[in-house]
Every structure is written in C-alpha cells, then in structure tokens.
Coordinates of C-alpha atoms in Angstrom, one line a residue:
X1 CA 105.4 96.8 80.1
X2 CA 105.6 99.0 83.2
X3 CA 108.7 99.6 85.3
X4 CA 109.0 101.4 88.6
X5 CA 112.0 102.3 90.7
X6 CA 112.0 103.6 94.3
X7 CA 114.6 104.4 96.9
X8 CA 112.4 103.1 99.8
X9 CA 114.8 104.1 102.6
X10 CA 114.2 100.9 104.6
X11 CA 112.0 97.9 103.6
X12 CA 111.6 96.3 107.1
X13 CA 109.3 99.0 108.5
X14 CA 106.1 97.2 107.4
X15 CA 106.7 93.7 106.0
X16 CA 103.0 92.8 105.9
X17 CA 102.2 95.8 103.7
X18 CA 104.8 95.0 101.1
X19 CA 102.4 93.2 98.8
X20 CA 99.9 96.1 99.0
X21 CA 102.7 98.5 98.1
X22 CA 103.8 96.5 95.1
X23 CA 100.3 96.1 93.9
X24 CA 99.6 99.8 94.3
X25 CA 102.7 100.7 92.2
X26 CA 101.2 98.5 89.4
X27 CA 104.6 97.6 87.8
X28 CA 105.6 94.4 86.1
X29 CA 109.1 94.9 87.5
X30 CA 109.6 96.9 90.7
X31 CA 113.2 97.9 91.7
X32 CA 113.8 99.1 95.3
X33 CA 117.0 100.7 96.6
X34 CA 118.3 101.3 100.1
X35 CA 116.4 98.4 101.5
X36 CA 118.7 98.4 104.6
X37 CA 118.2 94.7 105.2
X38 CA 120.9 92.0 105.5
X39 CA 120.2 88.3 104.9
X40 CA 120.1 87.4 108.6
X41 CA 117.4 90.0 109.1
X42 CA 115.3 89.1 106.0
X43 CA 111.9 87.8 107.0
X44 CA 109.6 85.6 105.0
X45 CA 106.9 88.3 104.4
X46 CA 109.7 90.3 102.6
X47 CA 111.4 87.4 100.8
X48 CA 108.3 85.6 99.5
X49 CA 105.4 87.8 98.2
X50 CA 102.5 86.1 96.6
X51 CA 102.4 86.8 92.8
X52 CA 106.0 88.0 92.7
X53 CA 109.5 86.6 92.6
X54 CA 112.2 88.6 94.4
X55 CA 116.0 89.0 94.0
X56 CA 118.0 90.7 96.8
X57 CA 121.6 92.0 97.1
X58 CA 122.7 92.5 100.7
X59 CA 125.4 94.7 102.2
X60 CA 128.3 92.6 103.5
X61 CA 130.1 95.4 105.3
X62 CA 127.5 96.4 107.9
X63 CA 123.9 95.8 108.9
X64 CA 121.1 98.2 108.2
X65 CA 123.0 99.8 105.2
X66 CA 122.4 100.0 101.5
X67 CA 120.9 97.0 99.7
X68 CA 118.7 96.6 96.6
X69 CA 115.8 94.3 95.7
X70 CA 114.0 93.6 92.5
X71 CA 110.4 92.2 92.5
X72 CA 109.1 90.7 89.3
X73 CA 105.4 89.7 88.7
X74 CA 104.8 86.2 87.7
X75 CA 104.2 87.4 84.1
X76 CA 107.7 88.9 84.2
X77 CA 109.8 86.1 85.6
X78 CA 113.4 86.5 84.5
X79 CA 115.4 83.8 82.9
X80 CA 118.6 84.8 84.7
X81 CA 119.6 87.0 87.7
X82 CA 122.7 87.8 89.7
X83 CA 123.9 90.4 92.2
X84 CA 126.8 92.7 91.8
X85 CA 128.5 94.2 88.8
X86 CA 131.5 91.9 88.7
X87 CA 131.5 88.1 88.6
X88 CA 132.9 87.6 92.1
X89 CA 129.4 87.1 93.7
X90 CA 128.2 84.7 91.1
X91 CA 128.5 81.0 92.0
X92 CA 125.5 79.5 90.4
X93 CA 124.0 78.6 87.0
X94 CA 121.5 81.1 85.7
X95 CA 123.7 84.2 85.9
X96 CA 123.5 87.0 83.4
X97 CA 127.1 87.0 82.3
X98 CA 128.9 89.5 80.0
X99 CA 131.2 91.2 82.4
X100 CA 133.5 93.1 80.0
X101 CA 137.1 93.9 80.5
X102 CA 137.8 94.7 84.1
X103 CA 141.6 94.5 84.0
X104 CA 141.9 98.1 85.3
X105 CA 140.4 96.9 88.6
X106 CA 142.1 94.7 91.2
X107 CA 140.2 91.8 92.7
X108 CA 140.1 93.5 96.0
X109 CA 138.7 96.6 94.4
X110 CA 136.0 94.6 92.6
X111 CA 135.1 92.9 95.8
X112 CA 134.8 96.2 97.7
X113 CA 132.6 97.6 95.0
X114 CA 130.2 94.7 95.2
X115 CA 130.3 94.3 99.0
X116 CA 127.8 97.0 99.8
X117 CA 124.8 95.4 98.0
X118 CA 124.3 98.0 95.3
X119 CA 123.3 96.1 92.2
X120 CA 120.9 93.3 91.1
X121 CA 120.6 92.3 87.5
X122 CA 117.6 90.4 86.0
X123 CA 117.5 89.3 82.4
X124 CA 114.2 88.9 80.6
X125 CA 112.8 88.0 77.2
X126 CA 110.6 90.6 75.5
X127 CA 108.5 90.8 72.4
X128 CA 109.0 94.2 70.8
X129 CA 106.3 96.2 69.1
X130 CA 107.4 94.9 65.7
X131 CA 107.0 91.3 66.9
X132 CA 110.6 90.3 67.4
X133 CA 111.9 88.5 70.5
X134 CA 114.8 90.2 72.2
X135 CA 116.8 90.0 75.5
X136 CA 116.4 92.8 78.0
X137 CA 118.7 93.2 81.1
X138 CA 117.4 95.4 83.9
X139 CA 120.2 96.7 86.1
X140 CA 118.8 97.9 89.5
X141 CA 121.5 100.1 91.1
X142 CA 122.0 102.2 94.2
X143 CA 125.0 104.3 93.4
X144 CA 127.2 105.5 96.3
X145 CA 126.9 108.9 97.9
X146 CA 130.1 111.1 98.1
X147 CA 130.2 112.1 101.7
X148 CA 131.9 115.6 102.0
X149 CA 133.6 114.5 105.2
X150 CA 135.0 111.3 103.6
X151 CA 136.9 112.2 100.4
X152 CA 137.7 108.6 99.7
X153 CA 134.0 108.0 99.1
X154 CA 134.2 110.2 96.0
X155 CA 136.8 107.8 94.5
X156 CA 134.6 104.9 95.4
X157 CA 131.6 106.5 93.7
X158 CA 133.5 107.2 90.5
X159 CA 135.0 103.7 90.4
X160 CA 131.4 102.3 90.8
X161 CA 130.3 104.5 87.9
X162 CA 133.1 103.1 85.8
X163 CA 132.4 99.5 86.6
X164 CA 128.7 100.1 85.9
X165 CA 129.5 101.5 82.5
X166 CA 131.8 98.6 81.6
X167 CA 129.1 96.1 82.5
X168 CA 126.3 97.9 80.7
X169 CA 128.4 98.3 77.5
X170 CA 129.4 94.6 77.6
X171 CA 125.8 93.6 77.8
X172 CA 125.0 95.7 74.8
X173 CA 127.8 94.1 72.8
X174 CA 126.4 90.7 73.8
X175 CA 123.1 91.6 72.0
X176 CA 121.0 92.5 75.0
X177 CA 118.9 95.7 75.5
X178 CA 119.8 97.3 78.7
X179 CA 117.9 99.5 81.2
X180 CA 119.7 101.0 84.2
X181 CA 117.3 102.3 86.8
X182 CA 117.6 103.4 90.4
X183 CA 119.2 106.0 92.6
X184 CA 122.2 107.4 90.7
X185 CA 122.9 109.9 93.4
X186 CA 123.8 112.7 91.0
X187 CA 121.7 115.5 89.6
X188 CA 122.7 115.9 86.0
X189 CA 121.7 119.3 84.9
X190 CA 121.0 122.6 86.7
X191 CA 117.4 121.9 85.8
X192 CA 117.6 118.9 88.1
X193 CA 118.7 120.8 91.2
X194 CA 116.7 123.2 93.3
X195 CA 119.8 125.5 93.9
X196 CA 122.6 124.7 91.5
X197 CA 124.6 127.7 92.7
X198 CA 124.9 126.4 96.3
X199 CA 127.4 123.6 96.1
X200 CA 129.7 124.3 99.0
X201 CA 128.8 121.1 100.7
X202 CA 129.8 118.8 97.8
X203 CA 132.9 116.7 98.1
X204 CA 134.3 117.7 94.7
X205 CA 133.9 121.4 95.7
X206 CA 135.9 120.8 98.9
X207 CA 138.7 119.0 97.1
X208 CA 138.9 121.0 93.9
X209 CA 138.0 124.5 95.0
X210 CA 137.8 125.1 98.7
X211 CA 141.0 123.3 99.8
X212 CA 143.3 124.9 97.2
X213 CA 141.9 128.3 97.9
X214 CA 142.5 127.8 101.6
X215 CA 146.2 127.1 101.2
X216 CA 146.6 129.9 98.6
X217 CA 144.8 132.5 100.7
X218 CA 142.4 133.4 97.9
X219 CA 138.8 134.3 98.5
X220 CA 136.0 131.8 97.9
X221 CA 134.1 132.3 94.7
X222 CA 130.4 133.1 95.0
X223 CA 129.4 130.4 92.6
X224 CA 131.1 127.2 91.4
X225 CA 130.7 125.8 88.0
X226 CA 127.9 123.2 88.1
X227 CA 129.3 121.0 85.4
X228 CA 132.7 120.6 87.1
X229 CA 131.3 118.0 89.4
X230 CA 133.0 114.7 88.3
X231 CA 129.8 112.7 88.8
X232 CA 128.0 115.0 86.4
X233 CA 130.9 114.9 84.0
X234 CA 130.6 111.1 83.9
X235 CA 126.8 111.3 83.3
X236 CA 127.3 113.7 80.5
X237 CA 129.8 111.4 78.8
X238 CA 127.7 108.3 79.5
X239 CA 124.4 109.7 78.1
X240 CA 123.5 110.3 74.5
X241 CA 122.7 113.9 73.5
X242 CA 121.2 115.1 70.2
X243 CA 124.2 117.3 69.5
X244 CA 126.8 114.5 69.7
X245 CA 127.0 110.7 69.1
X246 CA 129.3 109.5 72.0
X247 CA 126.8 108.3 74.6
X248 CA 125.0 104.9 74.3
X249 CA 122.2 105.6 76.9
X250 CA 119.3 108.1 77.1
X251 CA 117.9 109.7 80.2
X252 CA 114.3 108.6 79.5
X253 CA 112.6 111.3 81.6
X254 CA 114.4 114.2 79.9
X255 CA 113.8 112.5 76.6
X256 CA 110.0 113.0 77.1
X257 CA 110.1 116.1 79.4
X258 CA 113.2 118.0 78.3
X259 CA 112.3 121.4 79.9
X260 CA 110.1 120.5 82.8
X261 CA 111.1 122.4 85.9
X262 CA 110.7 121.3 89.5
X263 CA 110.9 117.7 88.5
X264 CA 112.6 116.4 91.6
X265 CA 112.8 112.9 93.2
X266 CA 114.5 113.6 96.6
X267 CA 113.9 116.1 99.4
X268 CA 115.5 116.7 102.8
X269 CA 113.2 115.4 105.5
X270 CA 115.0 117.3 108.2
X271 CA 114.1 120.7 106.7
X272 CA 110.7 119.6 105.4
X273 CA 111.8 120.6 101.9
X274 CA 109.2 118.4 100.2
X275 CA 106.5 120.9 101.2
X276 CA 108.1 123.6 99.1
X277 CA 109.5 121.2 96.4
X278 CA 113.1 122.2 97.2
X279 CA 114.8 119.1 96.1
X280 CA 116.9 117.3 93.5
X281 CA 116.5 114.7 90.8
X282 CA 118.7 111.8 91.8
X283 CA 116.7 108.8 90.4
X284 CA 116.8 107.8 86.7
X285 CA 115.6 105.3 84.2
X286 CA 118.3 105.1 81.6
X287 CA 117.8 102.9 78.5
X288 CA 120.0 102.1 75.5
X289 CA 119.3 104.4 72.6
X290 CA 117.5 102.0 70.2
X291 CA 115.2 100.8 73.1
X292 CA 114.2 104.3 74.2
X293 CA 113.6 105.6 70.8
X294 CA 111.8 102.5 69.6
X295 CA 109.9 101.1 72.6
X296 CA 109.5 103.7 75.3
X297 CA 106.1 105.3 75.6
X298 CA 106.6 107.6 78.6
X299 CA 108.8 108.2 81.6
X300 CA 107.4 109.8 84.7
X301 CA 107.8 110.7 88.4
X302 CA 105.4 109.9 91.2
X303 CA 105.8 112.7 93.8
X304 CA 102.4 112.0 95.3
X305 CA 103.6 108.7 96.7
X306 CA 105.1 109.3 100.2
X307 CA 106.9 107.1 102.7
X308 CA 110.5 107.9 101.9
X309 CA 112.7 110.9 101.3
X310 CA 112.6 109.8 97.6
X311 CA 109.6 109.4 95.4
X312 CA 109.1 106.5 92.9
X313 CA 109.8 106.9 89.2
X314 CA 108.5 104.8 86.3
X315 CA 108.4 104.1 82.6
X316 CA 106.0 102.4 80.2
X317 CA 107.1 100.5 77.1
X318 CA 105.3 99.1 74.2
X319 CA 107.3 95.8 74.4
X320 CA 105.7 92.8 76.2
X321 CA 107.5 90.6 78.7
X322 CA 107.7 86.9 78.1
X323 CA 107.9 85.0 81.4
X324 CA 110.5 82.3 82.0
X325 CA 109.2 78.9 83.0
X326 CA 111.3 78.8 86.2
X327 CA 112.9 81.4 88.5
X328 CA 116.7 81.6 88.4
X329 CA 118.6 80.3 91.4
X330 CA 119.1 83.8 92.9
X331 CA 115.4 84.0 93.7
X332 CA 114.9 84.3 97.4
X333 CA 112.4 81.4 97.5
X334 CA 115.3 79.1 96.9
X335 CA 117.2 80.3 100.0
X336 CA 117.5 77.4 102.5
X337 CA 115.7 79.4 105.2
X338 CA 112.7 79.8 102.9
X339 CA 112.7 76.7 100.8
X340 CA 111.0 74.4 103.3
X341 CA 114.2 72.4 103.9
X342 CA 115.5 74.3 107.0
X343 CA 117.0 72.0 109.6
X344 CA 115.5 72.1 113.1
X345 CA 117.8 73.0 115.9
X346 CA 117.2 69.7 117.9
X347 CA 118.5 67.7 114.9
X348 CA 122.0 69.1 115.7
X349 CA 121.7 68.2 119.4
X350 CA 120.2 64.7 119.7
X351 CA 120.1 61.6 117.6
X352 CA 116.7 60.9 116.3
X353 CA 115.1 57.5 117.0
X354 CA 112.8 56.3 114.2
X355 CA 110.7 54.4 116.8
X356 CA 110.7 56.5 119.9
X357 CA 109.4 54.9 123.1
X358 CA 106.2 56.0 124.7
X359 CA 106.8 59.0 127.0
X360 CA 106.6 58.2 130.8
X361 CA 106.2 60.6 133.7
X362 CA 109.2 60.8 136.1
X363 CA 108.7 59.2 139.5
X364 CA 109.7 60.8 142.7
X365 CA 112.7 59.5 144.6
X366 CA 111.9 56.5 146.9
X367 CA 109.1 55.1 144.6
X368 CA 109.4 52.1 142.4
X369 CA 106.7 51.1 139.9
X370 CA 104.5 53.7 141.5
X371 CA 104.7 52.3 145.0
X372 CA 106.5 54.2 147.8
X373 CA 109.5 52.4 149.2
X374 CA 108.9 51.1 152.7
X375 CA 112.3 51.5 154.2
X376 CA 113.8 54.1 151.9
X377 CA 114.9 57.3 153.5
X378 CA 113.9 60.5 151.9
X379 CA 116.8 62.2 150.2
X380 CA 117.2 65.9 150.1
X381 CA 119.2 68.1 147.8
X382 CA 121.6 68.6 150.7
X383 CA 122.5 64.9 151.1
X384 CA 126.1 64.1 150.1
X385 CA 127.4 60.9 148.7
X386 CA 124.0 59.7 147.6
X387 CA 124.6 59.8 143.8
X388 CA 122.8 61.9 141.3
X389 CA 119.7 63.7 142.6
X390 CA 116.3 63.6 141.0
X391 CA 115.1 66.7 139.3
X392 CA 112.0 66.7 141.5
X393 CA 114.1 67.1 144.6
X394 CA 114.8 70.7 143.5
X395 CA 111.1 71.5 143.4
X396 CA 110.0 70.2 146.9
X397 CA 108.4 72.7 149.2
X398 CA 110.8 74.6 151.3
X399 CA 110.8 74.0 155.1
X400 CA 109.6 76.9 157.3
X401 CA 112.2 78.4 159.6
X402 CA 112.3 76.9 163.1
X403 CA 111.7 80.2 164.7
X404 CA 111.1 83.7 163.3
X405 CA 114.0 86.0 162.9
X406 CA 112.3 88.7 164.9
X407 CA 109.7 87.6 167.5
X408 CA 107.1 89.8 169.1
X409 CA 109.3 90.2 172.2
X410 CA 112.2 91.2 170.2
X411 CA 110.4 93.9 168.2
X412 CA 112.0 97.3 168.9
X413 CA 109.9 99.7 170.9
X414 CA 108.9 102.7 169.0
X415 CA 106.9 105.8 169.8
X416 CA 103.4 105.6 168.4
X417 CA 103.3 107.3 165.0
X418 CA 101.4 110.5 164.7
X419 CA 98.8 110.7 162.0
X420 CA 100.0 112.6 159.0
X421 CA 97.5 115.3 158.1
X422 CA 96.1 115.2 154.6
X423 CA 97.5 118.1 152.6
X424 CA 94.9 120.6 151.6
X425 CA 93.8 121.0 148.1
X426 CA 96.1 123.3 146.1
X427 CA 94.7 126.8 145.9
X428 CA 95.4 129.6 143.6
X429 CA 98.3 130.7 145.8
X430 CA 100.0 127.3 145.7
X431 CA 99.5 127.1 141.9
X432 CA 101.1 130.5 141.4
X433 CA 104.0 129.4 143.7
X434 CA 104.7 126.3 141.7
X435 CA 104.4 128.1 138.4
X436 CA 107.0 130.6 139.6
X437 CA 109.4 127.8 140.7
X438 CA 108.9 125.5 137.7
X439 CA 109.0 127.9 134.9
X440 CA 109.6 125.2 132.2
X441 CA 111.6 125.8 129.0
X442 CA 111.8 129.4 127.7
X443 CA 109.6 130.4 124.9
X444 CA 111.3 130.3 121.5
X445 CA 112.0 133.6 119.8
X446 CA 109.9 134.8 116.8
X447 CA 111.6 134.7 113.4
X448 CA 112.0 138.1 111.8
X449 CA 110.6 137.0 108.4
X450 CA 107.2 135.7 109.6
X451 CA 106.9 136.5 113.2
X452 CA 106.4 132.9 114.1
X453 CA 107.9 130.8 116.9
X454 CA 111.2 129.2 115.9
X455 CA 112.3 125.6 116.3
X456 CA 115.3 124.5 118.4
X457 CA 118.0 122.5 116.6
X458 CA 121.3 120.9 117.8
X459 CA 124.6 120.8 115.9
X460 CA 125.4 117.2 115.2
X461 CA 128.3 117.7 112.9
X462 CA 131.8 117.2 114.4
X463 CA 133.5 120.5 115.0
X464 CA 133.9 123.4 117.5
X465 CA 130.1 123.9 117.7
X466 CA 129.1 120.2 118.2
X467 CA 126.3 120.0 120.7
X468 CA 125.4 123.6 120.6
X469 CA 121.7 124.6 120.2
X470 CA 120.3 127.2 118.0
X471 CA 116.9 128.6 116.8
X472 CA 115.8 128.8 113.1
X473 CA 112.6 129.5 111.3
X474 CA 110.1 126.6 111.6
X475 CA 109.0 126.7 108.0
X476 CA 110.4 124.3 105.4
X477 CA 113.5 125.1 103.4
X478 CA 112.9 126.6 100.0
X479 CA 113.9 129.4 97.6
X480 CA 114.3 132.8 99.1
X481 CA 111.7 134.1 96.6
X482 CA 109.1 131.7 98.1
X483 CA 107.1 133.5 100.9
X484 CA 106.1 130.1 102.3
X485 CA 109.8 129.0 102.7
X486 CA 112.1 129.4 105.7
X487 CA 113.5 132.9 106.3
X488 CA 117.2 133.4 107.2
X489 CA 116.6 133.9 110.9
X490 CA 119.4 132.2 113.0
X491 CA 120.1 132.6 116.7
X492 CA 122.4 130.6 119.0
X493 CA 120.8 129.7 122.3
X494 CA 123.6 131.5 124.2
X495 CA 123.6 134.5 121.8
X496 CA 122.1 137.9 122.5
X497 CA 121.1 139.0 119.0
X498 CA 120.1 137.1 115.8
X499 CA 122.5 136.7 113.0
X500 CA 122.1 135.8 109.3
X501 CA 123.6 132.6 107.8

C-alpha cells in the first residue's frame, strides 16, 4: 500500500491534468490539501477522475480558501467517508463515526472548526502482513496557520489540534488503526526548520515574549526557546518518543530518518528559497504506534516534484487494501450535479408537454394561411391602439430619412487643407534626443555581497512603510554561510546609502 499527501496550493489550475498528476504520484490513496475550491466551483474533471473515487471537504466561510480532497484508486475504495472532525457535517449513512467526548467544545465552536474544510476521513479494510483483516482510518487534514497579525488564529489552531487528537484517539479506542497525514503547519524539531533561532515573526513569540517585553521596557532576547511554541508542545505530547510512553502516534518520517538534515517540505516562493533549500518541514504522515512499528516499510519526501510551495510526502506499508464493493455517499460522483440527474433550467420555467405540436414558422402581420391580406393595412411598431405587435415588426428595415441632415449646399465652407509633409526618418540626432527625454527606470544598484543588480520590492504589510519600495539582493534566501544565498544588502528607494537588516 502506498500513500501520498501534498499541499497542492490550488487544484483548479489544470483540471484536465489531474489524472496525469494522480497517476504520476503512483499512490493508492492520494490526499491533497489547500485545494481552494468550493462546491459551486467544482468542475466535473476535478470531481470525477477515471480510475479513482474522490471525497472533498469545502470551505464554507469564503471562496478560494482552504479545502482538502482524498482520491482513492478503485482498488482502495473506502467503506465509509465523511468530512469534518465533529459529527455536525455528517447527515448520511456510511459515515466513519467514533467522535469521542467533545463536551469541552460548544456547538458553535465545533461548527467553526469544521467550517473551513480542513478534514476528510476515509475508512478502509486492510489485510496486514500476518494475514489479519483490520480497519484503517485515514485522516486527511490541513491544520490552520497561526497568523502573527491575528492572535485569535493561534487559539483556533490549538483548538483544531485538540479536536483532531480527541477524534483520532476515539477511533483507536473503537478498534481502528489511524493514519493522520497532511499539512500540520508546525515544524516539530529544530532539525525540521532552516533557522530555528529566527522566530520573531511567530504569533506565540509576539504574545508570549515580544508583547510583555514591550510593556516592561526590557530588551529583546537574541534567541527564543524553540520548544516554547505551543504548536510544538502539542506535537511533542501527541507523538510517541522512545524515552517516554505517553504519545500514541509516531512521526513516520523521523522514525525511518531520525537524523536527516535539510529534510524540508515547504519553501517561500517569494524569496526563491527552494533553490537553496531554506525551508521547513510542515507536512507529516503520523501513524498509530502498532501500525508504524508493524506495517510501515518507509516514509519519504518528494522534493523533486514541483508545482506548489510544498512538496509531496509519502509512505509505503506492507499491508494490502481491500476495496469496498460500493463508494460511500460522500463520494463526489453521487453529488446531484455529477450524478446524471441534474434538472434542466427550462423544467423550472415551462410545463412540459408529452406530445408537443409540430413547430411552425411565425407569419408576418397581415398574412393569413400564407396569403397576404387584401385590404389589411400594414401596422408599424408606432401604431397605437392596435393590440399586441408581432415580433417581426421590430425587425423590419428602417425607413431612410426624408432629407439628409446636411446637404451639399449646407456644408460649411472651409479652406482647402494643406498637405501634411511626411516626417523624415529618425536620424541619430533624433534618437539621441528621445533617449535623453525618455530615460526609463533607473538602473538598480549592485548588492555589496555579489556585485549583482538588485531586485525592487514593495512593502505590502500594513504599517508606516506600507507602499514604500526598496532594493534587496536578487539571489534566493538562505543561510548566511551559503555563498549562493542572498546577502544582507537593503536600500530604500528614497534612501542615500544602503543599510543592513
């Protein structure tokens, strides 16, 4: 069995190429995050892919945002599927069930956590390597990002983590194996981050370190403790470690590659950081401990696959999938708009006649049975009191005006126009003149580190510098020890001398 997960950063860019993409990944179950498609924008080439069954969760708060989708090959058809982590979105038979005790959440909170389309669950039957049939639940998740400018999103993220944990543990208690895969949006260890010392942009750093120091007047520490991030603290408690027995799940990649450096899955596209591998590992395949130790063969990254700011990740298991005889109701092929039962618009506008009469061509006014009326006067669209007009009366040729608005005698007398001389071909003197007048944009300065032309950027973040432009080194961001990475050159467009960050 082969599983692949990928934050695709928009699935609607090439609907026709989706099947080629799925086939190239070669997975029995492919889980995509950040599809950015809502149900009203879902097209048939995305919803129904030959050889696969698909299961979507859509954002209900805004269009072009979030969303996850799971594609299962025909040999991996699930027996149950549902969207969301709570039971509020489940209104059909064939749901996964086992929701756990969610009394600590209000109904409004549960609905808000499920309204952004961040989870799809599919439940499968598998045959393990020792020949036993077991149940496996695959949880495809796109965990929230904690925006530093919106502190309430940190609370939302942690509550989503909590609900995810309750659901996963409830499924384990019900006797199912569980795999959680997708974009968890947290780099767990310093080994999973390109620069663990630079955390000043993180929400938790702003709330826990920067804000208190600002009010107290203390100086900012040069380095914050990496493990103090609440998202990392949750991951540490959630995952099993050899030195303790508390966690129920294993990070499968670190299980097989515990010391591998530079193993990142996400890079900034603005700074071109993928060229220097200056990224983070945000995507995971987490499995329950008995499943990872007994059935997993490998867990790997696929950085060679491009098309998103993330790369795909995958895992192989010795267990075999047993396909269900029928897709569960959540399958997109059962949606009314794709099930072949969609109502035509005219059915809502007219009453259908089972024996419609033969169509006849409309006859012009004044004709009866194809013969012109002898004494009938021609009616025009301007006649009044003649009843309803024929549609053809609006398409009759217009009458020419009785006399022109301006006759030859009325044309104003004008002096004969002088012939405009043809401009001469531009010579060297004219070219030099226009070059002096139209100088074009100024040449960018050269960075001090490499002596190369800089790139012009614009501040988009709200604040006193919003809209200002500046020059920085054109190379991709990376470690300062990397000679191929960006140097620290920085110059405001209105400035006179460069300054360091």
